[in-house]
Coordinates of C-alpha atoms and ligand atoms in Angstrom, one line a residue:
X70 CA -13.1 27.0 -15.8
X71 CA -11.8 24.4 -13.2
X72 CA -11.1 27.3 -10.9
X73 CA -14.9 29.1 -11.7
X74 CA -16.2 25.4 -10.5
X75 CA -14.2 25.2 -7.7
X76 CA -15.5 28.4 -6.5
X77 CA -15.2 32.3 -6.0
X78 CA -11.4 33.9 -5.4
X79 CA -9.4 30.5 -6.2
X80 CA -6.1 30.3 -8.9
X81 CA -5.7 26.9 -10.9
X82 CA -2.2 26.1 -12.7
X83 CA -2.7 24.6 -16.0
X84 CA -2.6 21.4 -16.3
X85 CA -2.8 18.9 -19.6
X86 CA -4.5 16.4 -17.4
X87 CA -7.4 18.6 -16.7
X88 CA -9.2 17.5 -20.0
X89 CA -7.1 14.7 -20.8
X90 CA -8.3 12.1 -17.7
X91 CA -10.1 9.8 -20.0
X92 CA -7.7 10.0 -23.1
X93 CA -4.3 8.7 -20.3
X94 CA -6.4 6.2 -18.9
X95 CA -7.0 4.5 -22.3
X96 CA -2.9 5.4 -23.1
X97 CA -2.5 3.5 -20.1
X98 CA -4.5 0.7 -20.7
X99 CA -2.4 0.2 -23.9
X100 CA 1.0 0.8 -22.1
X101 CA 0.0 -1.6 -19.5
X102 CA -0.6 -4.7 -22.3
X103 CA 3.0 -4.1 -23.5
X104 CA 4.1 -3.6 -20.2
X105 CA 3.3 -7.7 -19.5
X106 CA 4.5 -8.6 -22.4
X107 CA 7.7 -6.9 -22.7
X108 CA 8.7 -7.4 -18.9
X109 CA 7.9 -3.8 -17.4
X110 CA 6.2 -5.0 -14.9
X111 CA 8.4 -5.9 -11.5
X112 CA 8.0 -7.3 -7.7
X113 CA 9.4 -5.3 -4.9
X114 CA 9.9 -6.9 -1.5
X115 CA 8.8 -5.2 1.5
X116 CA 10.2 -7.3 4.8
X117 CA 7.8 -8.1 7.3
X118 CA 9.2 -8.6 11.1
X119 CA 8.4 -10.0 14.2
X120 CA 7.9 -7.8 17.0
X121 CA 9.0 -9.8 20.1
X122 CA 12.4 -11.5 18.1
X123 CA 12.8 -8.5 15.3
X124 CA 13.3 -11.3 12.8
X125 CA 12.7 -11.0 9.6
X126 CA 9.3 -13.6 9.0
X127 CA 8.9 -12.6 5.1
X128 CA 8.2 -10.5 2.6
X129 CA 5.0 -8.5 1.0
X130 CA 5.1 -8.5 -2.7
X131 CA 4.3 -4.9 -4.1
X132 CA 4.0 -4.7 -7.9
X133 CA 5.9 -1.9 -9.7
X134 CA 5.4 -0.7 -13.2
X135 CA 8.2 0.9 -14.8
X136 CA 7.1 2.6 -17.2
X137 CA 8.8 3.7 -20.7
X138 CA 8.4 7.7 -20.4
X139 CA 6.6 8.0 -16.5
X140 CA 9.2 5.8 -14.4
X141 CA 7.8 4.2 -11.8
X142 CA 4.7 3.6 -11.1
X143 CA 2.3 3.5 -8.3
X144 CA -0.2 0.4 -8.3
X145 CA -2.8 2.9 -6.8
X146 CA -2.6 4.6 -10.1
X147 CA -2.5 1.5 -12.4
X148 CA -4.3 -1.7 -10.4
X149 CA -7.9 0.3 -10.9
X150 CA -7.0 0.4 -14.3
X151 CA -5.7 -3.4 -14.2
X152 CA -9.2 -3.9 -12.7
X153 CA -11.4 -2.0 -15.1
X154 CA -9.9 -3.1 -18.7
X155 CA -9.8 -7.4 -17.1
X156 CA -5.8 -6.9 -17.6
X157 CA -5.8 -8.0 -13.7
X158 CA -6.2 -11.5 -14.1
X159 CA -3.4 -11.9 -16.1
X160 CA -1.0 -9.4 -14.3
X161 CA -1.9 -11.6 -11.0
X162 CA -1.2 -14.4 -12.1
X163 CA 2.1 -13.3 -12.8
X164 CA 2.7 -12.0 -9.6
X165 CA 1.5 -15.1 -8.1
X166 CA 4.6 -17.3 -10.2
X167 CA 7.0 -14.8 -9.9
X168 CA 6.8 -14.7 -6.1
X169 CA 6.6 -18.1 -5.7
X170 CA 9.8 -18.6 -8.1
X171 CA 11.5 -15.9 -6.2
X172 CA 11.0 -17.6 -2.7
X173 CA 12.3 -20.1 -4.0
X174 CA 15.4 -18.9 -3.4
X175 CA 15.5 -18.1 -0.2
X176 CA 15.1 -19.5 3.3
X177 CA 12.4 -22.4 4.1
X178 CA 11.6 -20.0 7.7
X179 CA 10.7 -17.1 4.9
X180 CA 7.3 -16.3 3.5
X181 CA 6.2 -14.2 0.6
X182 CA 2.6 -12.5 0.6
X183 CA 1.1 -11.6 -2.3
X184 CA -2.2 -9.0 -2.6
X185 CA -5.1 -10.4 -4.9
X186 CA -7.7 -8.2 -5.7
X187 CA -11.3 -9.2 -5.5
X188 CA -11.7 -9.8 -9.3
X189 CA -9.1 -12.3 -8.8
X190 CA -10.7 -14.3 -5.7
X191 CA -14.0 -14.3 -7.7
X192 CA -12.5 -16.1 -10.4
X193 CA -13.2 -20.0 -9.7
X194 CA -9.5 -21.1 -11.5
X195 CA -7.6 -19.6 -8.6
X196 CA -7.3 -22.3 -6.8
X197 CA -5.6 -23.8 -10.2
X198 CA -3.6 -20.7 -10.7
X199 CA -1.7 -20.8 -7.1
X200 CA -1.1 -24.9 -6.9
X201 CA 0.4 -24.4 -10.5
X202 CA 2.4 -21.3 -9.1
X203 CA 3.7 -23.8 -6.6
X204 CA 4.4 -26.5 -8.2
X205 CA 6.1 -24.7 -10.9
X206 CA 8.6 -23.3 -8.3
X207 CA 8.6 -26.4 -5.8
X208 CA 7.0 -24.2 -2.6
X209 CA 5.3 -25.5 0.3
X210 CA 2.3 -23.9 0.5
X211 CA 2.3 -22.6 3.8
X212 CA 5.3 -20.2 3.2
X213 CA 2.7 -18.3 0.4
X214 CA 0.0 -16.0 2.1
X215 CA -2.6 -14.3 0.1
X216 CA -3.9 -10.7 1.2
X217 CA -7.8 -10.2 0.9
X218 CA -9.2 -7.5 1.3
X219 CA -12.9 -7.0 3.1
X220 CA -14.5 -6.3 -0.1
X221 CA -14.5 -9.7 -1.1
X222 CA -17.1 -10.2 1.0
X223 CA -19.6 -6.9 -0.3
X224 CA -20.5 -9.7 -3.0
X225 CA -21.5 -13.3 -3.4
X226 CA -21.6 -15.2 -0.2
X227 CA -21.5 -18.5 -1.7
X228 CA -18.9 -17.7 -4.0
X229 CA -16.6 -16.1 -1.2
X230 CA -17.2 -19.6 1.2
X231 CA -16.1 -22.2 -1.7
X232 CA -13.5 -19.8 -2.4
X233 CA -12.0 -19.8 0.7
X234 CA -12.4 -23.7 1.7
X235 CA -10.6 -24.3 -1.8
X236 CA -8.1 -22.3 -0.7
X237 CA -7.6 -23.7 2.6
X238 CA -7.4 -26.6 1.1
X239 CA -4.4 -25.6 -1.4
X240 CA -2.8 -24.9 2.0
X241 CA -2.1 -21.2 1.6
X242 CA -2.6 -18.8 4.2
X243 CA -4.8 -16.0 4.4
X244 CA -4.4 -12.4 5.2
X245 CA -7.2 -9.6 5.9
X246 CA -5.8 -6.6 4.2
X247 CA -6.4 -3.2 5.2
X248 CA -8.9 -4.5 8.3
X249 CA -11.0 -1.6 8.9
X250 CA -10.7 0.8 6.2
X251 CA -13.6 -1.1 4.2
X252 CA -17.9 -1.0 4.5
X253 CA -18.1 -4.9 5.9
X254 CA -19.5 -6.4 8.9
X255 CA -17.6 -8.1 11.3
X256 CA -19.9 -11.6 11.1
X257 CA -17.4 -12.6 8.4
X258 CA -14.7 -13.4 10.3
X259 CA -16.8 -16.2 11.9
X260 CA -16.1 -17.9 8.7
X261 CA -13.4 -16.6 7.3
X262 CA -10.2 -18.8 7.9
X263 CA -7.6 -15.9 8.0
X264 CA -4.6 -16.4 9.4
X265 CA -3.5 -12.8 9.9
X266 CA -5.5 -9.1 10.3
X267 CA -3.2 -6.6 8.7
X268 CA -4.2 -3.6 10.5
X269 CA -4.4 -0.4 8.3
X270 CA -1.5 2.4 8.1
X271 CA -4.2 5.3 8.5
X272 CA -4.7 3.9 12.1
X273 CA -1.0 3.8 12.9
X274 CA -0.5 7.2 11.3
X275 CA -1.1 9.6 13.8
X276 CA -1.9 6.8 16.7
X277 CA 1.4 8.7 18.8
X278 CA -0.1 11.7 18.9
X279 CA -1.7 13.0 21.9
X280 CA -5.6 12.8 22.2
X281 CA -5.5 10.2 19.0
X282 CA -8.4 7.5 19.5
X283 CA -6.1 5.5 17.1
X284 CA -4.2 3.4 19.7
X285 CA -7.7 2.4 21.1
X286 CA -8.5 1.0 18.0
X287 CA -5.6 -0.8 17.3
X288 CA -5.6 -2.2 20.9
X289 CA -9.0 -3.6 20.4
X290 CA -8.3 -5.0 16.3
X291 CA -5.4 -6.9 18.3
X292 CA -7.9 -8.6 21.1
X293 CA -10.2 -9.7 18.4
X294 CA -7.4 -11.2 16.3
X295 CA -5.7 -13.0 19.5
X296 CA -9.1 -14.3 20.2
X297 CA -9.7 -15.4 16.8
X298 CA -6.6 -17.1 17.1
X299 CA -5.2 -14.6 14.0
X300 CA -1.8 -12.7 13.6
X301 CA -1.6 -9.0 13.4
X302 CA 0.6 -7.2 11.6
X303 CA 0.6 -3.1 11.9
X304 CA 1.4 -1.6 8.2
X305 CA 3.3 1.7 7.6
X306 CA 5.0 1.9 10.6
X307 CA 7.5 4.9 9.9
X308 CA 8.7 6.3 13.1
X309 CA 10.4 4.7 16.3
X310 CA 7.5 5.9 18.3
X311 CA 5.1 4.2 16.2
X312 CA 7.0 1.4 16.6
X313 CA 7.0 1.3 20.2
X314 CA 3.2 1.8 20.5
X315 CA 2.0 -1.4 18.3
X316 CA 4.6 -3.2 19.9
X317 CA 3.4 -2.3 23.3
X318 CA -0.3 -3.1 22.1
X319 CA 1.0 -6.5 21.3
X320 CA 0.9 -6.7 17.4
X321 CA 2.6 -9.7 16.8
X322 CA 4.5 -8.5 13.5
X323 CA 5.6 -5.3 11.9
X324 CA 5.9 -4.0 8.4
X325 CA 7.0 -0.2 7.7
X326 CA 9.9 2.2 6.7
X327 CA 10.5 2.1 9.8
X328 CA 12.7 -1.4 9.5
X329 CA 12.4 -1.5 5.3
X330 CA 11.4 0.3 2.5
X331 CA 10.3 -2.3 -0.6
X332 CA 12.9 -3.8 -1.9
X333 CA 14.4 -5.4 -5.4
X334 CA 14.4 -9.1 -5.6
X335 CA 17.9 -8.7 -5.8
X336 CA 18.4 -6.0 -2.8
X337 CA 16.0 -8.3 -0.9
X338 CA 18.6 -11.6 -1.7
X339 CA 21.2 -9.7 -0.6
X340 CA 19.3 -8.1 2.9
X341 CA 18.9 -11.9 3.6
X342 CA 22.3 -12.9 3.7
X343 CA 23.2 -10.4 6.0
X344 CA 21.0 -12.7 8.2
X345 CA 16.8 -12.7 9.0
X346 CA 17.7 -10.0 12.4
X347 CA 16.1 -7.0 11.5
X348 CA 17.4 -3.5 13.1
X349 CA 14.6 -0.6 13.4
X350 CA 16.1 2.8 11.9
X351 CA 14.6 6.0 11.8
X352 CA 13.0 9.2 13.3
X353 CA 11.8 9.4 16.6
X354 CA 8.5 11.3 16.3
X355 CA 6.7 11.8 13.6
X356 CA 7.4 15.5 13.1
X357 CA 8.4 18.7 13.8
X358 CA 6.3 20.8 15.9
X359 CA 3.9 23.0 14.5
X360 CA 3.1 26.6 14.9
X361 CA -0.7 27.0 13.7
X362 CA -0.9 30.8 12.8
X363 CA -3.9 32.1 9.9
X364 CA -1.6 34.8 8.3
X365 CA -2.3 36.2 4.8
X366 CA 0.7 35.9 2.2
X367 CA 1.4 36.7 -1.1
X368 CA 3.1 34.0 -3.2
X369 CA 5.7 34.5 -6.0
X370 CA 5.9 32.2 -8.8
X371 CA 7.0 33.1 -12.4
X372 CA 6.3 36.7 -11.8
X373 CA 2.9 35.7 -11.2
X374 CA 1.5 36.5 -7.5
X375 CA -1.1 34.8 -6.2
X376 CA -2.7 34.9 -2.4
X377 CA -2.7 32.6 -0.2
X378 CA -2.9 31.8 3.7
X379 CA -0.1 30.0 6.1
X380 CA -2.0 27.6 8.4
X381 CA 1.1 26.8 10.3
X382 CA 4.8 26.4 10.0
X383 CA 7.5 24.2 11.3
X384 CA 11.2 23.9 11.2
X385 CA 10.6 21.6 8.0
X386 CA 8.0 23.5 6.0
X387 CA 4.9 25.0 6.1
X388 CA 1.1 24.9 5.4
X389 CA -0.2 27.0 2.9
X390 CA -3.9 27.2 1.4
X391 CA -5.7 29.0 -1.2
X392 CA -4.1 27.6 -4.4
X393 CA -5.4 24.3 -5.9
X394 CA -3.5 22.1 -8.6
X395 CA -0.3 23.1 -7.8
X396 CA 2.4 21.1 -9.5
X397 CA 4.9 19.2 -7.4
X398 CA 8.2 20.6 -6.9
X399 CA 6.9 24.5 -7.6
X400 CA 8.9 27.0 -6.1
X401 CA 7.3 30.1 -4.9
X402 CA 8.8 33.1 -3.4
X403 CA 6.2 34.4 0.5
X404 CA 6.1 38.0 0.8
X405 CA 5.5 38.4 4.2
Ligands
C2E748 P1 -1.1 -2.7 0.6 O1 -1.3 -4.1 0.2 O2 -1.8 -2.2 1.8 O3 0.4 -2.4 0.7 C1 1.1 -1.6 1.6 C2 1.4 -0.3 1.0 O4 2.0 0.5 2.0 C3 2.5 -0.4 -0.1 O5 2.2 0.6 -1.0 C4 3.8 -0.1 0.7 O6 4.8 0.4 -0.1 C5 3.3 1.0 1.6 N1 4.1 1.2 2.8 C6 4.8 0.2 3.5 N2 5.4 0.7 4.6 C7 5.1 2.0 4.6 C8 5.4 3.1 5.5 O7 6.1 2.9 6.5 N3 4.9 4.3 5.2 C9 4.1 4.5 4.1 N4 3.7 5.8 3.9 N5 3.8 3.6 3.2 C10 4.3 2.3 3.5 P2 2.3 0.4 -2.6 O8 3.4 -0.5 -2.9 O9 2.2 1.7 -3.3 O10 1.0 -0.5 -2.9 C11 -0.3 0.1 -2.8 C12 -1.4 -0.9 -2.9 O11 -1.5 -1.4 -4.2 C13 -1.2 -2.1 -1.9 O12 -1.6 -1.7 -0.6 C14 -2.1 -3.1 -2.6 O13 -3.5 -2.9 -2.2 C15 -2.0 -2.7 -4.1 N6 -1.1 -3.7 -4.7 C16 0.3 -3.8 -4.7 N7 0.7 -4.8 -5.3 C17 -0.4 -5.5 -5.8 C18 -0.6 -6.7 -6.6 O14 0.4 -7.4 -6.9 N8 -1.9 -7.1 -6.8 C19 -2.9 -6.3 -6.4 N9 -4.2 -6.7 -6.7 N10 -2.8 -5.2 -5.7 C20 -1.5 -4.8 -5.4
MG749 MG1 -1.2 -5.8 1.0
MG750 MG1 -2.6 -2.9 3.5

């Protein structure tokens, strides 16, 4: 039936979570409670670096659930349903005292910015939560930065301006997450006392390629911030080329696979006493070239043959289309 809906000619795998959606999100829900209560829940520690020195300014704080029977999970998968069940308050405010008792522990020049989602900012204790985070763990406040992003402001203007003077006032700085990807105006950032735009990774992906409006973009998020008087720090920068083009548009940090995947506390300890220089390591380009062809192929899997189409191929792997819910890591056999 899921292939009928999705049209004429089409070949669906089976799959348990076709009519099961609603009954894992609830499992979840219930997994997630135990999860902060029995310590499943974890910090990694992606490094942020600045461009011009390559030194290693701080760290983004990226929740991981590891969970009993799935392994690790995603937070896209788990932080809507953090959000939708009111689990998000208290699984932020454990991410806010954890990072803070965790920076604790390393260098005074070294930051830690943690993501707070909009449920969180509209929640008038905040400002309570984060001093007690800090005092608990004896940090200056200027080394914790808070990522916002835009769609704090889609609600409650009045709500969003005490917010944000209360937190100015806690000392904390401010980050824009995700600048650009969001349905906001721009009239906030009159207001708005951000420290730091962190431009988007879907407008560094791609931005090398030839004929990509991307590095226009980026160029011009980076003259608004520098005349806002505002950092800018380029996300998911994963190859060297990237790398070369925000640097040359003059983002003033750098955060990607590129220098450093997320981290464990303890890996992240460890990277620090090797020193704060970070060293940029990776592929050149993003990828192999492509050869776009439109040839009709018959795919082999289980002694089942389905059709499909090649789009293109490269010396890595290849574009197929025509089959829908195919399980990861499901080998098929092309008859060409
Ligand atoms: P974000 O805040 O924009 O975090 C950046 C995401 O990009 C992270 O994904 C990070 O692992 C990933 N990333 C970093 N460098 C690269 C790269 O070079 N290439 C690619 N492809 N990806 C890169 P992650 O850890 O899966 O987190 C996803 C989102 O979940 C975060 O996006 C953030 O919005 C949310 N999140 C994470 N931790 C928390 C949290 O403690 N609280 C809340 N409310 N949200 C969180
Ligand atoms: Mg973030
Ligand atoms: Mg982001």
């Amino acid at each position: 039936y899921a292939a009928k809906d999705g049209g004429r000619g089409r070949h669906y795998f089976y799959a348990a979570d076709l009519h099961s959606d609603a009954e894992e999100r609830r499992q979840l829900e219930q997994d997630l409670r135990d999860a902060l209560t029995q310590g499943g829940l974890e910090l990694h520690y992606q490094p942020v670096i600045h461009t011009v020195t390559e030194r290693i300014t701080g760290f983004e704080a990226l929740l991981r659930w590891n969970h009993p029977t799935r392994g690790m999970l995603s937070p896209n998968k788990f932080i809507p349903i953090a959000e939708d069940s009111g689990l998000i308050a208290p699984i932020g405010e454990w991410a806010l005292r954890t990072a803070c008792s965790d920076l604790a522990h390393w260098p005074e020049s070294v930051r830690v910015a943690v993501n707070v989602s909009p449920l969180q900012f509209a929640n008038p204790a905040l400002p309570a939560i984060i001093t007690n985070a800090l005092a608990a763990a004896q940090i200056n406040p200027g080394r914790l930065e808070l990522e916002i992003t835009e769609s704090v402001f889609l609600t409650d203007d009045e709500g969003s301006d005490a917010m944000f003077t209360a937190l100015k006032r806690v000392g904390v700085r401010l980050s824009l997450d995700d600048f650009g990807t969001g349905y906001s105006a721009l009239g906030y950032l009159k207001k708005a006392p951000f420290d730091k735009i962190k431009i988007d990774q879907s407008f560094v992906r791609g931005a090398t390629i030839a004929g990509s409006k991307n590095g226009a973009i980026i160029a011009s998020i980076v003259s608004l911030a520098e005349a806002l008087g505002m950092e800018t720090t380029a996300e998911g920068v994963e190859t060297l080329d990237e790398l070369d083009l925000v640097r040359m548009l003059g983002c003033s940090h750098v955060q990607g696979f590129i220098y450093e995947k997320p981290l464990t506390f303890a890996d992240a300890s460890r990277r620090l006493e090797t020193g704060l220089t970070a060293i940029a390591m990776g592929p050149r380009a993003a990828r192999a070239v492509r050869h776009t062809m439109l040839r009709k192929v018959v795919l082999e899997n289980g002694g089942q043959h389905y059709h499909g189409t090649i789009r293109n191929v490269s010396a890595t792997g290849a574009m197929i289309e025509g089959l829908w819910n195919v399980p990861p890591g499901t080998i098929f056999t092309i008859l060409l």
